[in-house]
Amino acid sequence: MLEPYVAGILIALGVFVMGMFSPGPNILAIIGTAMSSGRRSGKALALGVGTGSFLWGTLTLFGLTALLTAYAAFLTVIKIAGVCYLLYLAFKAFSAAWTGKEMPVRAVEAEGGFWTYYRRGLLIQMTNPKAALTWIAILSLAMDPTAPVWVGGIVVLGTGVISIVGHLTYAVAFSTAPMVAGYRKAQRLIDGALGSFFVFASYKIATSDR
């Protein structure tokens, strides 16, 4: 029965979407590559990052499911980790909004064509230690010891699609300097909104009775 898990799934997807508006090393690499090497290279890098995000989600789902099946009490530890990480993201977002710090765009230089950039994008995402914490926080919003594995599967599939579409959008949109300039003008407002949403998400994890 899906109904008891709908709210958690939607919040989990919402946290992931909001995270896409907060450029990390992977997104900054896509933006920089699209600007310096063109859309094709940026899109290849974006597909690699999106694939890596889906793989991280799948690995976290099965690891988390196994832990909760064996040790239901471990959910408390997972919730604490999720709350702490979301509050850390909120702090970073509020700090960026306060200081007005510009996003440090950087390009990925690679010898080769489409698949070379794809592999680089996959490598960037799979070697990102924050990815595991991000997925623990996201899945803890939707999962509990009694939740069937397909609940997490919906989250992983949904975020996988969002990741690929979102990263490709960055590659296409930010291949032009005017788009980067427009984002920078609105960045403080965006960071403030992100910080507020991450605080809300951490509150939902902390007060959830599931």
XYZ file of C-alpha atoms in Angstrom:
210
model
C 0.000 0.000 0.000
C 1.552 3.269 -1.146
C -0.510 5.816 0.781
C 1.367 5.683 4.139
C 4.635 6.429 2.366
C 3.553 9.139 -0.098
C 4.435 12.081 2.159
C 7.905 10.720 2.915
C 8.577 9.951 -0.750
C 7.525 13.436 -1.851
C 9.651 15.133 0.814
C 12.634 12.952 -0.123
C 12.243 13.894 -3.791
C 11.817 17.529 -2.779
C 15.068 17.519 -0.810
C 16.875 16.053 -3.822
C 15.398 18.665 -6.176
C 16.399 21.501 -3.837
C 19.870 20.025 -3.591
C 20.123 20.315 -7.370
C 19.787 24.092 -6.983
C 22.780 24.162 -4.636
C 25.816 23.676 -6.898
C 28.428 21.310 -5.508
C 31.715 20.202 -7.138
C 29.886 18.000 -9.643
C 27.503 20.708 -10.871
C 30.245 23.341 -10.911
C 32.341 20.986 -13.060
C 29.431 20.578 -15.505
C 28.878 24.336 -15.708
C 32.580 25.068 -16.202
C 32.979 22.343 -18.817
C 29.903 23.449 -20.753
C 31.201 27.031 -20.802
C 34.760 26.169 -21.823
C 34.395 23.003 -23.934
C 30.850 23.296 -25.283
C 27.472 21.699 -24.660
C 28.398 18.256 -25.954
C 31.219 17.852 -23.437
C 29.067 19.328 -20.685
C 26.195 16.962 -21.487
C 28.514 13.952 -21.511
C 29.875 14.951 -18.105
C 26.308 15.505 -16.870
C 25.213 12.019 -17.953
C 28.189 10.517 -16.130
C 27.337 12.431 -12.947
C 23.660 11.435 -13.259
C 24.595 7.774 -13.658
C 26.841 8.003 -10.621
C 24.035 9.524 -8.584
C 21.732 6.638 -9.503
C 24.427 4.094 -8.563
C 24.994 5.778 -5.194
C 21.261 5.702 -4.542
C 21.011 2.002 -5.408
C 23.995 1.062 -3.241
C 22.684 3.110 -0.313
C 19.186 1.632 -0.642
C 20.313 -1.976 -0.449
C 22.827 -1.256 2.309
C 20.245 0.676 4.312
C 17.571 -1.993 3.800
C 19.943 -4.709 5.007
C 20.881 -2.702 8.105
C 17.276 -1.920 9.022
C 16.237 -5.533 8.490
C 18.958 -6.752 10.851
C 18.927 -3.854 13.311
C 15.696 -1.873 13.373
C 17.083 0.394 16.123
C 19.749 1.583 13.677
C 17.094 3.870 12.176
C 17.698 6.285 15.069
C 21.373 6.580 14.145
C 20.458 7.085 10.492
C 17.964 9.802 11.412
C 20.547 11.629 13.522
C 23.056 11.463 10.666
C 20.423 12.728 8.230
C 19.412 15.621 10.497
C 23.038 16.651 11.059
C 23.842 16.573 7.362
C 20.770 18.569 6.356
C 21.549 21.165 9.024
C 25.093 21.337 7.651
C 23.676 21.997 4.177
C 21.377 24.647 5.647
C 24.339 26.326 7.364
C 26.304 26.370 4.103
C 23.350 27.819 2.208
C 22.681 30.537 4.806
C 26.393 31.388 4.951
C 26.528 31.742 1.167
C 23.393 33.909 1.230
C 24.889 36.114 3.950
C 28.304 36.581 2.351
C 27.172 36.635 -1.282
C 30.067 34.384 -2.256
C 30.098 33.606 -5.977
C 30.066 30.011 -7.152
C 33.627 28.925 -8.076
C 33.030 27.539 -11.567
C 35.710 25.112 -12.754
C 36.114 23.178 -15.974
C 37.100 19.543 -16.483
C 39.768 19.143 -19.124
C 39.853 15.731 -20.793
C 41.546 14.367 -23.889
C 38.983 12.528 -25.954
C 35.356 12.669 -26.955
C 31.918 12.020 -25.462
C 32.729 8.828 -23.548
C 35.868 10.305 -22.022
C 33.826 13.103 -20.454
C 31.122 10.609 -19.461
C 33.669 8.506 -17.568
C 35.064 11.604 -15.895
C 31.595 12.603 -14.746
C 30.944 9.114 -13.381
C 34.296 9.182 -11.569
C 33.618 12.621 -10.082
C 30.314 11.449 -8.604
C 31.412 8.011 -7.421
C 34.455 9.452 -5.596
C 32.384 12.136 -3.871
C 32.273 11.166 -0.156
C 29.318 13.489 0.472
C 27.125 11.443 -1.882
C 26.643 8.674 0.701
C 25.587 11.173 3.389
C 23.216 12.837 0.961
C 21.543 9.526 0.142
C 21.298 8.488 3.791
C 19.517 11.773 4.527
C 17.177 11.408 1.533
C 16.241 7.768 2.113
C 15.728 8.303 5.851
C 12.866 10.628 4.907
C 11.034 7.821 3.099
C 12.154 4.592 4.768
C 11.584 2.885 8.097
C 12.152 -0.715 9.321
C 8.686 -1.764 8.107
C 8.845 -0.048 4.715
C 9.042 -2.422 1.734
C 12.095 -2.063 -0.463
C 9.995 -0.736 -3.346
C 9.429 2.488 -1.381
C 13.137 3.196 -1.539
C 13.119 1.998 -5.136
C 10.598 4.687 -6.058
C 12.836 7.310 -4.459
C 15.954 6.014 -6.221
C 14.260 5.830 -9.628
C 12.642 9.226 -9.195
C 15.833 10.920 -8.102
C 17.744 9.118 -10.861
C 15.511 10.716 -13.482
C 15.692 14.090 -11.721
C 19.482 13.840 -11.531
C 19.987 13.109 -15.217
C 17.467 15.730 -16.384
C 18.749 18.315 -13.899
C 22.428 17.876 -14.723
C 21.706 17.945 -18.468
C 19.743 21.160 -17.929
C 22.772 22.712 -16.233
C 24.983 21.641 -19.144
C 22.657 23.189 -21.735
C 21.599 26.326 -19.856
C 25.002 27.264 -18.473
C 26.835 26.885 -21.762
C 26.119 30.602 -22.200
C 27.658 33.372 -20.081
C 24.372 35.358 -19.681
C 22.768 32.415 -17.859
C 25.676 32.234 -15.419
C 25.428 35.981 -14.817
C 21.681 35.714 -14.180
C 22.155 32.870 -11.714
C 24.812 34.816 -9.836
C 22.460 37.775 -9.470
C 19.784 35.571 -7.894
C 22.201 33.361 -5.970
C 21.753 34.943 -2.523
C 17.962 34.593 -2.736
C 18.288 30.994 -3.940
C 20.726 30.129 -1.139
C 18.392 31.622 1.472
C 15.457 29.573 0.176
C 17.600 26.426 0.117
C 18.716 26.957 3.705
C 15.101 27.299 4.849
C 14.062 24.135 3.022
C 16.939 22.099 4.452
C 15.990 23.216 7.973
C 12.397 22.129 7.272
C 13.558 18.737 5.983
C 15.773 18.168 9.031
C 12.782 18.998 11.252
C 10.647 16.439 9.416
C 13.266 13.740 9.977
C 13.688 14.621 13.650
C 9.943 14.629 14.375
C 8.966 11.650 12.242
C 7.462 8.819 14.283
C 8.121 6.198 11.604
